mmCIF file with all atom_site columns, C-alpha atoms in Angstrom:
data_model
loop_
_atom_site.group_PDB
_atom_site.id
_atom_site.type_symbol
_atom_site.label_atom_id
_atom_site.label_alt_id
_atom_site.label_comp_id
_atom_site.label_asym_id
_atom_site.label_entity_id
_atom_site.label_seq_id
_atom_site.pdbx_PDB_ins_code
_atom_site.Cartn_x
_atom_site.Cartn_y
_atom_site.Cartn_z
_atom_site.occupancy
_atom_site.B_iso_or_equiv
_atom_site.pdbx_formal_charge
_atom_site.auth_seq_id
_atom_site.auth_comp_id
_atom_site.auth_asym_id
_atom_site.auth_atom_id
_atom_site.pdbx_PDB_model_num
ATOM 1   C CA . UNK A 1 1   ? 22.943 -62.114 -46.991 1.00 47.00 ? 1   UNK A CA 1
ATOM 2   C CA . UNK A 1 2   ? 24.682 -58.985 -48.235 1.00 50.00 ? 2   UNK A CA 1
ATOM 3   C CA . UNK A 1 3   ? 26.779 -58.003 -45.199 1.00 48.00 ? 3   UNK A CA 1
ATOM 4   C CA . UNK A 1 4   ? 27.669 -54.697 -46.805 1.00 55.00 ? 4   UNK A CA 1
ATOM 5   C CA . UNK A 1 5   ? 24.081 -53.491 -46.582 1.00 53.00 ? 5   UNK A CA 1
ATOM 6   C CA . UNK A 1 6   ? 22.601 -55.600 -43.772 1.00 59.00 ? 6   UNK A CA 1
ATOM 7   C CA . UNK A 1 7   ? 24.006 -53.534 -40.887 1.00 55.00 ? 7   UNK A CA 1
ATOM 8   C CA . UNK A 1 8   ? 23.083 -49.900 -40.395 1.00 60.00 ? 8   UNK A CA 1
ATOM 9   C CA . UNK A 1 9   ? 25.006 -48.173 -37.585 1.00 61.00 ? 9   UNK A CA 1
ATOM 10  C CA . UNK A 1 10  ? 23.141 -46.151 -34.980 1.00 58.00 ? 10  UNK A CA 1
ATOM 11  C CA . UNK A 1 11  ? 23.901 -42.539 -35.922 1.00 58.00 ? 11  UNK A CA 1
ATOM 12  C CA . UNK A 1 12  ? 23.390 -40.638 -32.688 1.00 63.00 ? 12  UNK A CA 1
ATOM 13  C CA . UNK A 1 13  ? 25.642 -38.548 -30.469 1.00 70.00 ? 13  UNK A CA 1
ATOM 14  C CA . UNK A 1 14  ? 27.754 -40.301 -27.775 1.00 67.00 ? 14  UNK A CA 1
ATOM 15  C CA . UNK A 1 15  ? 25.743 -38.799 -24.914 1.00 67.00 ? 15  UNK A CA 1
ATOM 16  C CA . UNK A 1 16  ? 22.559 -40.061 -26.567 1.00 81.00 ? 16  UNK A CA 1
ATOM 17  C CA . UNK A 1 17  ? 24.009 -43.573 -26.759 1.00 82.00 ? 17  UNK A CA 1
ATOM 18  C CA . UNK A 1 18  ? 24.788 -43.448 -23.043 1.00 82.00 ? 18  UNK A CA 1
ATOM 19  C CA . UNK A 1 19  ? 21.256 -42.267 -22.308 1.00 86.00 ? 19  UNK A CA 1
ATOM 20  C CA . UNK A 1 20  ? 19.753 -45.057 -24.399 1.00 90.00 ? 20  UNK A CA 1
ATOM 21  C CA . UNK A 1 21  ? 21.999 -47.581 -22.645 1.00 91.00 ? 21  UNK A CA 1
ATOM 22  C CA . UNK A 1 22  ? 20.984 -46.357 -19.200 1.00 90.00 ? 22  UNK A CA 1
ATOM 23  C CA . UNK A 1 23  ? 17.304 -46.534 -20.147 1.00 94.00 ? 23  UNK A CA 1
ATOM 24  C CA . UNK A 1 24  ? 17.815 -50.128 -21.261 1.00 95.00 ? 24  UNK A CA 1
ATOM 25  C CA . UNK A 1 25  ? 19.571 -50.929 -17.986 1.00 96.00 ? 25  UNK A CA 1
ATOM 26  C CA . UNK A 1 26  ? 16.699 -49.421 -16.008 1.00 94.00 ? 26  UNK A CA 1
ATOM 27  C CA . UNK A 1 27  ? 14.118 -51.405 -17.946 1.00 95.00 ? 27  UNK A CA 1
ATOM 28  C CA . UNK A 1 28  ? 15.964 -54.711 -17.555 1.00 96.00 ? 28  UNK A CA 1
ATOM 29  C CA . UNK A 1 29  ? 17.542 -54.468 -14.101 1.00 96.00 ? 29  UNK A CA 1
ATOM 30  C CA . UNK A 1 30  ? 14.437 -55.408 -12.154 1.00 94.00 ? 30  UNK A CA 1
ATOM 31  C CA . UNK A 1 31  ? 13.607 -54.899 -8.492  1.00 95.00 ? 31  UNK A CA 1
ATOM 32  C CA . UNK A 1 32  ? 16.359 -53.942 -6.060  1.00 97.00 ? 32  UNK A CA 1
ATOM 33  C CA . UNK A 1 33  ? 16.944 -52.382 -2.664  1.00 97.00 ? 33  UNK A CA 1
ATOM 34  C CA . UNK A 1 34  ? 19.753 -49.993 -3.573  1.00 98.00 ? 34  UNK A CA 1
ATOM 35  C CA . UNK A 1 35  ? 19.414 -46.352 -2.552  1.00 98.00 ? 35  UNK A CA 1
ATOM 36  C CA . UNK A 1 36  ? 19.199 -43.729 -5.306  1.00 97.00 ? 36  UNK A CA 1
ATOM 37  C CA . UNK A 1 37  ? 22.906 -42.898 -5.163  1.00 98.00 ? 37  UNK A CA 1
ATOM 38  C CA . UNK A 1 38  ? 23.980 -46.522 -4.765  1.00 98.00 ? 38  UNK A CA 1
ATOM 39  C CA . UNK A 1 39  ? 22.002 -47.336 -7.886  1.00 98.00 ? 39  UNK A CA 1
ATOM 40  C CA . UNK A 1 40  ? 23.908 -44.663 -9.814  1.00 98.00 ? 40  UNK A CA 1
ATOM 41  C CA . UNK A 1 41  ? 27.073 -46.660 -9.086  1.00 98.00 ? 41  UNK A CA 1
ATOM 42  C CA . UNK A 1 42  ? 25.313 -49.907 -10.019 1.00 98.00 ? 42  UNK A CA 1
ATOM 43  C CA . UNK A 1 43  ? 24.149 -48.396 -13.324 1.00 97.00 ? 43  UNK A CA 1
ATOM 44  C CA . UNK A 1 44  ? 27.705 -47.510 -14.333 1.00 97.00 ? 44  UNK A CA 1
ATOM 45  C CA . UNK A 1 45  ? 29.043 -50.899 -13.312 1.00 98.00 ? 45  UNK A CA 1
ATOM 46  C CA . UNK A 1 46  ? 26.393 -52.623 -15.439 1.00 98.00 ? 46  UNK A CA 1
ATOM 47  C CA . UNK A 1 47  ? 27.018 -50.151 -18.269 1.00 97.00 ? 47  UNK A CA 1
ATOM 48  C CA . UNK A 1 48  ? 30.737 -51.011 -18.184 1.00 96.00 ? 48  UNK A CA 1
ATOM 49  C CA . UNK A 1 49  ? 30.229 -54.772 -17.978 1.00 97.00 ? 49  UNK A CA 1
ATOM 50  C CA . UNK A 1 50  ? 26.835 -55.500 -19.587 1.00 96.00 ? 50  UNK A CA 1
ATOM 51  C CA . UNK A 1 51  ? 26.430 -57.860 -16.624 1.00 98.00 ? 51  UNK A CA 1
ATOM 52  C CA . UNK A 1 52  ? 23.212 -57.555 -14.633 1.00 98.00 ? 52  UNK A CA 1
ATOM 53  C CA . UNK A 1 53  ? 24.214 -60.364 -12.295 1.00 98.00 ? 53  UNK A CA 1
ATOM 54  C CA . UNK A 1 54  ? 27.323 -58.419 -11.342 1.00 98.00 ? 54  UNK A CA 1
ATOM 55  C CA . UNK A 1 55  ? 25.201 -55.331 -10.738 1.00 98.00 ? 55  UNK A CA 1
ATOM 56  C CA . UNK A 1 56  ? 22.848 -57.192 -8.414  1.00 98.00 ? 56  UNK A CA 1
ATOM 57  C CA . UNK A 1 57  ? 25.820 -58.646 -6.519  1.00 98.00 ? 57  UNK A CA 1
ATOM 58  C CA . UNK A 1 58  ? 27.180 -55.252 -5.440  1.00 98.00 ? 58  UNK A CA 1
ATOM 59  C CA . UNK A 1 59  ? 27.408 -54.523 -1.719  1.00 98.00 ? 59  UNK A CA 1
ATOM 60  C CA . UNK A 1 60  ? 27.651 -51.076 -0.133  1.00 98.00 ? 60  UNK A CA 1
ATOM 61  C CA . UNK A 1 61  ? 28.616 -49.982 3.343   1.00 98.00 ? 61  UNK A CA 1
ATOM 62  C CA . UNK A 1 62  ? 25.903 -47.595 4.466   1.00 98.00 ? 62  UNK A CA 1
ATOM 63  C CA . UNK A 1 63  ? 28.364 -44.666 4.450   1.00 98.00 ? 63  UNK A CA 1
ATOM 64  C CA . UNK A 1 64  ? 30.220 -45.599 1.252   1.00 98.00 ? 64  UNK A CA 1
ATOM 65  C CA . UNK A 1 65  ? 28.739 -42.996 -1.092  1.00 98.00 ? 65  UNK A CA 1
ATOM 66  C CA . UNK A 1 66  ? 28.887 -40.177 1.425   1.00 98.00 ? 66  UNK A CA 1
ATOM 67  C CA . UNK A 1 67  ? 32.479 -41.019 2.378   1.00 98.00 ? 67  UNK A CA 1
ATOM 68  C CA . UNK A 1 68  ? 33.637 -41.288 -1.233  1.00 98.00 ? 68  UNK A CA 1
ATOM 69  C CA . UNK A 1 69  ? 32.073 -37.983 -2.261  1.00 98.00 ? 69  UNK A CA 1
ATOM 70  C CA . UNK A 1 70  ? 33.522 -36.247 0.788   1.00 98.00 ? 70  UNK A CA 1
ATOM 71  C CA . UNK A 1 71  ? 36.980 -37.678 0.080   1.00 98.00 ? 71  UNK A CA 1
ATOM 72  C CA . UNK A 1 72  ? 36.988 -36.358 -3.476  1.00 98.00 ? 72  UNK A CA 1
ATOM 73  C CA . UNK A 1 73  ? 35.672 -32.920 -2.487  1.00 98.00 ? 73  UNK A CA 1
ATOM 74  C CA . UNK A 1 74  ? 38.322 -32.717 0.240   1.00 98.00 ? 74  UNK A CA 1
ATOM 75  C CA . UNK A 1 75  ? 41.086 -33.426 -2.267  1.00 97.00 ? 75  UNK A CA 1
ATOM 76  C CA . UNK A 1 76  ? 42.071 -36.799 -0.842  1.00 98.00 ? 76  UNK A CA 1
ATOM 77  C CA . UNK A 1 77  ? 44.239 -39.083 -2.940  1.00 98.00 ? 77  UNK A CA 1
ATOM 78  C CA . UNK A 1 78  ? 43.203 -42.234 -4.815  1.00 98.00 ? 78  UNK A CA 1
ATOM 79  C CA . UNK A 1 79  ? 45.361 -45.360 -4.809  1.00 98.00 ? 79  UNK A CA 1
ATOM 80  C CA . UNK A 1 80  ? 44.796 -47.873 -7.624  1.00 98.00 ? 80  UNK A CA 1
ATOM 81  C CA . UNK A 1 81  ? 46.271 -51.355 -7.735  1.00 97.00 ? 81  UNK A CA 1
ATOM 82  C CA . UNK A 1 82  ? 47.013 -51.444 -11.492 1.00 96.00 ? 82  UNK A CA 1
ATOM 83  C CA . UNK A 1 83  ? 47.684 -49.100 -14.414 1.00 95.00 ? 83  UNK A CA 1
ATOM 84  C CA . UNK A 1 84  ? 44.420 -50.058 -16.134 1.00 95.00 ? 84  UNK A CA 1
ATOM 85  C CA . UNK A 1 85  ? 42.501 -48.101 -13.507 1.00 96.00 ? 85  UNK A CA 1
ATOM 86  C CA . UNK A 1 86  ? 44.719 -45.076 -14.003 1.00 93.00 ? 86  UNK A CA 1
ATOM 87  C CA . UNK A 1 87  ? 43.990 -45.231 -17.731 1.00 92.00 ? 87  UNK A CA 1
ATOM 88  C CA . UNK A 1 88  ? 40.227 -45.399 -17.338 1.00 95.00 ? 88  UNK A CA 1
ATOM 89  C CA . UNK A 1 89  ? 39.360 -43.093 -14.469 1.00 96.00 ? 89  UNK A CA 1
ATOM 90  C CA . UNK A 1 90  ? 38.165 -39.547 -15.166 1.00 96.00 ? 90  UNK A CA 1
ATOM 91  C CA . UNK A 1 91  ? 41.086 -37.902 -13.387 1.00 96.00 ? 91  UNK A CA 1
ATOM 92  C CA . UNK A 1 92  ? 39.949 -34.338 -14.032 1.00 96.00 ? 92  UNK A CA 1
ATOM 93  C CA . UNK A 1 93  ? 37.013 -34.615 -11.630 1.00 97.00 ? 93  UNK A CA 1
ATOM 94  C CA . UNK A 1 94  ? 39.421 -35.742 -8.900  1.00 98.00 ? 94  UNK A CA 1
ATOM 95  C CA . UNK A 1 95  ? 42.295 -33.388 -9.658  1.00 97.00 ? 95  UNK A CA 1
ATOM 96  C CA . UNK A 1 96  ? 40.108 -30.267 -9.713  1.00 96.00 ? 96  UNK A CA 1
ATOM 97  C CA . UNK A 1 97  ? 39.659 -30.651 -5.949  1.00 97.00 ? 97  UNK A CA 1
ATOM 98  C CA . UNK A 1 98  ? 43.355 -31.258 -5.268  1.00 97.00 ? 98  UNK A CA 1
ATOM 99  C CA . UNK A 1 99  ? 43.405 -35.036 -5.400  1.00 97.00 ? 99  UNK A CA 1
ATOM 100 C CA . UNK A 1 100 ? 45.202 -37.402 -7.728  1.00 97.00 ? 100 UNK A CA 1
ATOM 101 C CA . UNK A 1 101 ? 45.277 -41.030 -8.806  1.00 97.00 ? 101 UNK A CA 1
ATOM 102 C CA . UNK A 1 102 ? 48.382 -43.051 -7.961  1.00 97.00 ? 102 UNK A CA 1
ATOM 103 C CA . UNK A 1 103 ? 49.671 -46.483 -8.967  1.00 97.00 ? 103 UNK A CA 1
ATOM 104 C CA . UNK A 1 104 ? 52.830 -47.937 -7.412  1.00 98.00 ? 104 UNK A CA 1
ATOM 105 C CA . UNK A 1 105 ? 52.809 -51.479 -8.798  1.00 97.00 ? 105 UNK A CA 1
ATOM 106 C CA . UNK A 1 106 ? 55.690 -50.818 -11.233 1.00 96.00 ? 106 UNK A CA 1
ATOM 107 C CA . UNK A 1 107 ? 57.778 -48.496 -9.070  1.00 98.00 ? 107 UNK A CA 1
ATOM 108 C CA . UNK A 1 108 ? 61.400 -49.699 -8.845  1.00 98.00 ? 108 UNK A CA 1
ATOM 109 C CA . UNK A 1 109 ? 61.391 -49.640 -5.034  1.00 98.00 ? 109 UNK A CA 1
ATOM 110 C CA . UNK A 1 110 ? 58.204 -51.729 -4.975  1.00 98.00 ? 110 UNK A CA 1
ATOM 111 C CA . UNK A 1 111 ? 59.628 -54.303 -7.371  1.00 98.00 ? 111 UNK A CA 1
ATOM 112 C CA . UNK A 1 112 ? 62.889 -54.474 -5.431  1.00 98.00 ? 112 UNK A CA 1
ATOM 113 C CA . UNK A 1 113 ? 61.158 -54.920 -2.064  1.00 98.00 ? 113 UNK A CA 1
ATOM 114 C CA . UNK A 1 114 ? 58.781 -57.550 -3.420  1.00 98.00 ? 114 UNK A CA 1
ATOM 115 C CA . UNK A 1 115 ? 61.735 -59.514 -4.746  1.00 98.00 ? 115 UNK A CA 1
ATOM 116 C CA . UNK A 1 116 ? 63.618 -59.165 -1.472  1.00 98.00 ? 116 UNK A CA 1
ATOM 117 C CA . UNK A 1 117 ? 60.655 -60.412 0.576   1.00 98.00 ? 117 UNK A CA 1
ATOM 118 C CA . UNK A 1 118 ? 59.563 -62.982 -2.020  1.00 98.00 ? 118 UNK A CA 1
ATOM 119 C CA . UNK A 1 119 ? 56.044 -61.584 -2.106  1.00 97.00 ? 119 UNK A CA 1
ATOM 120 C CA . UNK A 1 120 ? 53.774 -59.856 -4.613  1.00 96.00 ? 120 UNK A CA 1
ATOM 121 C CA . UNK A 1 121 ? 54.232 -56.334 -5.897  1.00 97.00 ? 121 UNK A CA 1
ATOM 122 C CA . UNK A 1 122 ? 50.546 -55.755 -5.136  1.00 97.00 ? 122 UNK A CA 1
ATOM 123 C CA . UNK A 1 123 ? 51.165 -56.302 -1.431  1.00 98.00 ? 123 UNK A CA 1
ATOM 124 C CA . UNK A 1 124 ? 54.194 -54.022 -1.347  1.00 98.00 ? 124 UNK A CA 1
ATOM 125 C CA . UNK A 1 125 ? 52.403 -51.295 -3.315  1.00 98.00 ? 125 UNK A CA 1
ATOM 126 C CA . UNK A 1 126 ? 49.608 -51.229 -0.716  1.00 98.00 ? 126 UNK A CA 1
ATOM 127 C CA . UNK A 1 127 ? 52.188 -50.860 2.032   1.00 97.00 ? 127 UNK A CA 1
ATOM 128 C CA . UNK A 1 128 ? 53.729 -47.959 0.134   1.00 98.00 ? 128 UNK A CA 1
ATOM 129 C CA . UNK A 1 129 ? 50.320 -46.353 -0.311  1.00 97.00 ? 129 UNK A CA 1
ATOM 130 C CA . UNK A 1 130 ? 49.483 -46.305 3.398   1.00 96.00 ? 130 UNK A CA 1
ATOM 131 C CA . UNK A 1 131 ? 52.835 -44.660 4.096   1.00 95.00 ? 131 UNK A CA 1
ATOM 132 C CA . UNK A 1 132 ? 52.002 -41.835 1.694   1.00 93.00 ? 132 UNK A CA 1
ATOM 133 C CA . UNK A 1 133 ? 48.266 -41.323 2.147   1.00 91.00 ? 133 UNK A CA 1
ATOM 134 C CA . UNK A 1 134 ? 46.306 -40.257 5.193   1.00 85.00 ? 134 UNK A CA 1
ATOM 135 C CA . UNK A 1 135 ? 42.905 -41.736 4.435   1.00 93.00 ? 135 UNK A CA 1
ATOM 136 C CA . UNK A 1 136 ? 42.145 -41.657 0.732   1.00 97.00 ? 136 UNK A CA 1
ATOM 137 C CA . UNK A 1 137 ? 40.263 -43.941 -1.631  1.00 98.00 ? 137 UNK A CA 1
ATOM 138 C CA . UNK A 1 138 ? 41.658 -47.392 -2.444  1.00 98.00 ? 138 UNK A CA 1
ATOM 139 C CA . UNK A 1 139 ? 40.447 -48.755 -5.794  1.00 98.00 ? 139 UNK A CA 1
ATOM 140 C CA . UNK A 1 140 ? 41.363 -52.429 -6.176  1.00 98.00 ? 140 UNK A CA 1
ATOM 141 C CA . UNK A 1 141 ? 40.081 -54.276 -9.230  1.00 97.00 ? 141 UNK A CA 1
ATOM 142 C CA . UNK A 1 142 ? 42.751 -56.762 -10.158 1.00 96.00 ? 142 UNK A CA 1
ATOM 143 C CA . UNK A 1 143 ? 44.786 -58.081 -7.220  1.00 95.00 ? 143 UNK A CA 1
ATOM 144 C CA . UNK A 1 144 ? 43.040 -59.941 -4.384  1.00 97.00 ? 144 UNK A CA 1
ATOM 145 C CA . UNK A 1 145 ? 46.373 -59.981 -2.543  1.00 97.00 ? 145 UNK A CA 1
ATOM 146 C CA . UNK A 1 146 ? 46.311 -56.172 -2.491  1.00 97.00 ? 146 UNK A CA 1
ATOM 147 C CA . UNK A 1 147 ? 42.830 -56.173 -0.983  1.00 98.00 ? 147 UNK A CA 1
ATOM 148 C CA . UNK A 1 148 ? 43.744 -58.824 1.601   1.00 98.00 ? 148 UNK A CA 1
ATOM 149 C CA . UNK A 1 149 ? 46.830 -56.841 2.609   1.00 98.00 ? 149 UNK A CA 1
ATOM 150 C CA . UNK A 1 150 ? 44.776 -53.659 2.931   1.00 98.00 ? 150 UNK A CA 1
ATOM 151 C CA . UNK A 1 151 ? 42.250 -55.517 5.101   1.00 98.00 ? 151 UNK A CA 1
ATOM 152 C CA . UNK A 1 152 ? 45.085 -56.753 7.338   1.00 98.00 ? 152 UNK A CA 1
ATOM 153 C CA . UNK A 1 153 ? 46.469 -53.238 7.688   1.00 98.00 ? 153 UNK A CA 1
ATOM 154 C CA . UNK A 1 154 ? 43.008 -51.860 8.496   1.00 98.00 ? 154 UNK A CA 1
ATOM 155 C CA . UNK A 1 155 ? 42.495 -54.477 11.198  1.00 97.00 ? 155 UNK A CA 1
ATOM 156 C CA . UNK A 1 156 ? 45.872 -53.628 12.698  1.00 97.00 ? 156 UNK A CA 1
ATOM 157 C CA . UNK A 1 157 ? 45.043 -49.923 12.726  1.00 96.00 ? 157 UNK A CA 1
ATOM 158 C CA . UNK A 1 158 ? 47.764 -49.037 10.238  1.00 96.00 ? 158 UNK A CA 1
ATOM 159 C CA . UNK A 1 159 ? 45.430 -48.028 7.402   1.00 97.00 ? 159 UNK A CA 1
ATOM 160 C CA . UNK A 1 160 ? 42.366 -45.806 7.674   1.00 96.00 ? 160 UNK A CA 1
ATOM 161 C CA . UNK A 1 161 ? 40.978 -45.404 4.160   1.00 98.00 ? 161 UNK A CA 1
ATOM 162 C CA . UNK A 1 162 ? 38.090 -43.065 3.500   1.00 98.00 ? 162 UNK A CA 1
ATOM 163 C CA . UNK A 1 163 ? 36.614 -45.578 1.039   1.00 98.00 ? 163 UNK A CA 1
ATOM 164 C CA . UNK A 1 164 ? 37.629 -48.981 -0.280  1.00 98.00 ? 164 UNK A CA 1
ATOM 165 C CA . UNK A 1 165 ? 36.365 -49.958 -3.728  1.00 98.00 ? 165 UNK A CA 1
ATOM 166 C CA . UNK A 1 166 ? 37.269 -53.636 -3.650  1.00 98.00 ? 166 UNK A CA 1
ATOM 167 C CA . UNK A 1 167 ? 36.176 -55.423 -6.812  1.00 98.00 ? 167 UNK A CA 1
ATOM 168 C CA . UNK A 1 168 ? 39.022 -57.786 -7.757  1.00 98.00 ? 168 UNK A CA 1
ATOM 169 C CA . UNK A 1 169 ? 38.223 -60.393 -10.379 1.00 97.00 ? 169 UNK A CA 1
ATOM 170 C CA . UNK A 1 170 ? 39.411 -63.980 -10.296 1.00 95.00 ? 170 UNK A CA 1
ATOM 171 C CA . UNK A 1 171 ? 39.246 -67.487 -8.931  1.00 95.00 ? 171 UNK A CA 1
ATOM 172 C CA . UNK A 1 172 ? 42.014 -67.561 -6.309  1.00 93.00 ? 172 UNK A CA 1
ATOM 173 C CA . UNK A 1 173 ? 41.218 -65.449 -3.222  1.00 95.00 ? 173 UNK A CA 1
ATOM 174 C CA . UNK A 1 174 ? 39.027 -62.933 -5.072  1.00 97.00 ? 174 UNK A CA 1
ATOM 175 C CA . UNK A 1 175 ? 35.663 -64.035 -3.571  1.00 98.00 ? 175 UNK A CA 1
ATOM 176 C CA . UNK A 1 176 ? 37.235 -64.524 -0.153  1.00 98.00 ? 176 UNK A CA 1
ATOM 177 C CA . UNK A 1 177 ? 38.907 -61.107 -0.124  1.00 98.00 ? 177 UNK A CA 1
ATOM 178 C CA . UNK A 1 178 ? 35.591 -59.433 -0.843  1.00 98.00 ? 178 UNK A CA 1
ATOM 179 C CA . UNK A 1 179 ? 33.845 -61.442 1.851   1.00 98.00 ? 179 UNK A CA 1
ATOM 180 C CA . UNK A 1 180 ? 36.435 -60.225 4.358   1.00 98.00 ? 180 UNK A CA 1
ATOM 181 C CA . UNK A 1 181 ? 36.076 -56.615 3.203   1.00 98.00 ? 181 UNK A CA 1
ATOM 182 C CA . UNK A 1 182 ? 32.312 -56.765 3.701   1.00 98.00 ? 182 UNK A CA 1
ATOM 183 C CA . UNK A 1 183 ? 32.858 -57.705 7.363   1.00 98.00 ? 183 UNK A CA 1
ATOM 184 C CA . UNK A 1 184 ? 34.761 -54.493 8.123   1.00 97.00 ? 184 UNK A CA 1
ATOM 185 C CA . UNK A 1 185 ? 33.193 -51.363 9.533   1.00 96.00 ? 185 UNK A CA 1
ATOM 186 C CA . UNK A 1 186 ? 34.847 -49.094 6.998   1.00 98.00 ? 186 UNK A CA 1
ATOM 187 C CA . UNK A 1 187 ? 33.148 -47.497 3.987   1.00 98.00 ? 187 UNK A CA 1
ATOM 188 C CA . UNK A 1 188 ? 33.361 -49.983 1.122   1.00 98.00 ? 188 UNK A CA 1
ATOM 189 C CA . UNK A 1 189 ? 31.927 -50.913 -2.254  1.00 98.00 ? 189 UNK A CA 1
ATOM 190 C CA . UNK A 1 190 ? 32.385 -54.564 -3.161  1.00 98.00 ? 190 UNK A CA 1
ATOM 191 C CA . UNK A 1 191 ? 30.478 -57.504 -4.573  1.00 98.00 ? 191 UNK A CA 1
ATOM 192 C CA . UNK A 1 192 ? 29.815 -61.171 -4.008  1.00 98.00 ? 192 UNK A CA 1
ATOM 193 C CA . UNK A 1 193 ? 31.648 -63.781 -6.069  1.00 97.00 ? 193 UNK A CA 1
ATOM 194 C CA . UNK A 1 194 ? 34.383 -64.026 -8.664  1.00 97.00 ? 194 UNK A CA 1
ATOM 195 C CA . UNK A 1 195 ? 33.280 -61.249 -10.976 1.00 98.00 ? 195 UNK A CA 1
ATOM 196 C CA . UNK A 1 196 ? 34.790 -57.786 -10.917 1.00 98.00 ? 196 UNK A CA 1
ATOM 197 C CA . UNK A 1 197 ? 37.848 -56.279 -12.557 1.00 97.00 ? 197 UNK A CA 1
ATOM 198 C CA . UNK A 1 198 ? 39.564 -53.014 -13.346 1.00 97.00 ? 198 UNK A CA 1
ATOM 199 C CA . UNK A 1 199 ? 36.842 -51.888 -15.749 1.00 97.00 ? 199 UNK A CA 1
ATOM 200 C CA . UNK A 1 200 ? 34.055 -52.098 -13.190 1.00 98.00 ? 200 UNK A CA 1
ATOM 201 C CA . UNK A 1 201 ? 36.298 -50.601 -10.499 1.00 98.00 ? 201 UNK A CA 1
ATOM 202 C CA . UNK A 1 202 ? 36.846 -47.625 -12.795 1.00 98.00 ? 202 UNK A CA 1
ATOM 203 C CA . UNK A 1 203 ? 33.086 -47.416 -13.367 1.00 98.00 ? 203 UNK A CA 1
ATOM 204 C CA . UNK A 1 204 ? 32.395 -47.331 -9.630  1.00 98.00 ? 204 UNK A CA 1
ATOM 205 C CA . UNK A 1 205 ? 35.070 -44.699 -9.015  1.00 98.00 ? 205 UNK A CA 1
ATOM 206 C CA . UNK A 1 206 ? 33.822 -42.559 -11.895 1.00 98.00 ? 206 UNK A CA 1
ATOM 207 C CA . UNK A 1 207 ? 30.284 -42.802 -10.522 1.00 98.00 ? 207 UNK A CA 1
ATOM 208 C CA . UNK A 1 208 ? 31.492 -41.508 -7.160  1.00 98.00 ? 208 UNK A CA 1
ATOM 209 C CA . UNK A 1 209 ? 33.344 -38.616 -8.798  1.00 98.00 ? 209 UNK A CA 1
ATOM 210 C CA . UNK A 1 210 ? 30.227 -37.728 -10.799 1.00 98.00 ? 210 UNK A CA 1
ATOM 211 C CA . UNK A 1 211 ? 28.202 -37.635 -7.587  1.00 98.00 ? 211 UNK A CA 1
ATOM 212 C CA . UNK A 1 212 ? 30.873 -35.374 -6.098  1.00 98.00 ? 212 UNK A CA 1
ATOM 213 C CA . UNK A 1 213 ? 30.617 -33.145 -9.159  1.00 95.00 ? 213 UNK A CA 1
ATOM 214 C CA . UNK A 1 214 ? 26.890 -32.735 -8.564  1.00 92.00 ? 214 UNK A CA 1
ATOM 215 C CA . UNK A 1 215 ? 27.140 -32.335 -4.794  1.00 86.00 ? 215 UNK A CA 1
#
């Protein structure tokens, strides 16, 4: 086979590629019980991961979409557990309403306190976030320990997030942390199982900001 001539790239505009991708997702996703706006989040998660199983595993608190849109329109802040989320999120749609996206995992005071207490930086960064934010959106895609700490703080009445996007990936504590989140009566977006990650957390957050843009 002549590899120089066998492949012909698809020569369409980026927005057309996204439209084609979403049409393919719709045709392959199958039956579901998501609401219209929940499915918009699911679409973007599947688009980011090419994983239909992950899409079907998503769980939504009944007020998750409404709470997330309201938080963005009210200029509330977004806390992210790792820099990868900061790099991927469409910050302009959040900042135009007065909000911002914040990551504390590499702050010197966080690293120093984590070392002093012999614990993870993810845990300390969540503690720092609740001291700085009243409400806000917590986007956790990498560190189950961050999500478990946030859940503890919510249960103790120390944290009152507007929305928790809890989609950490992994084998140790990731499935369990999401199970615990799904038991809380706070607005959340999460999923069942080990799958997740920063990329799909970004996708979910971007979907919420797009819904806010259209509100």
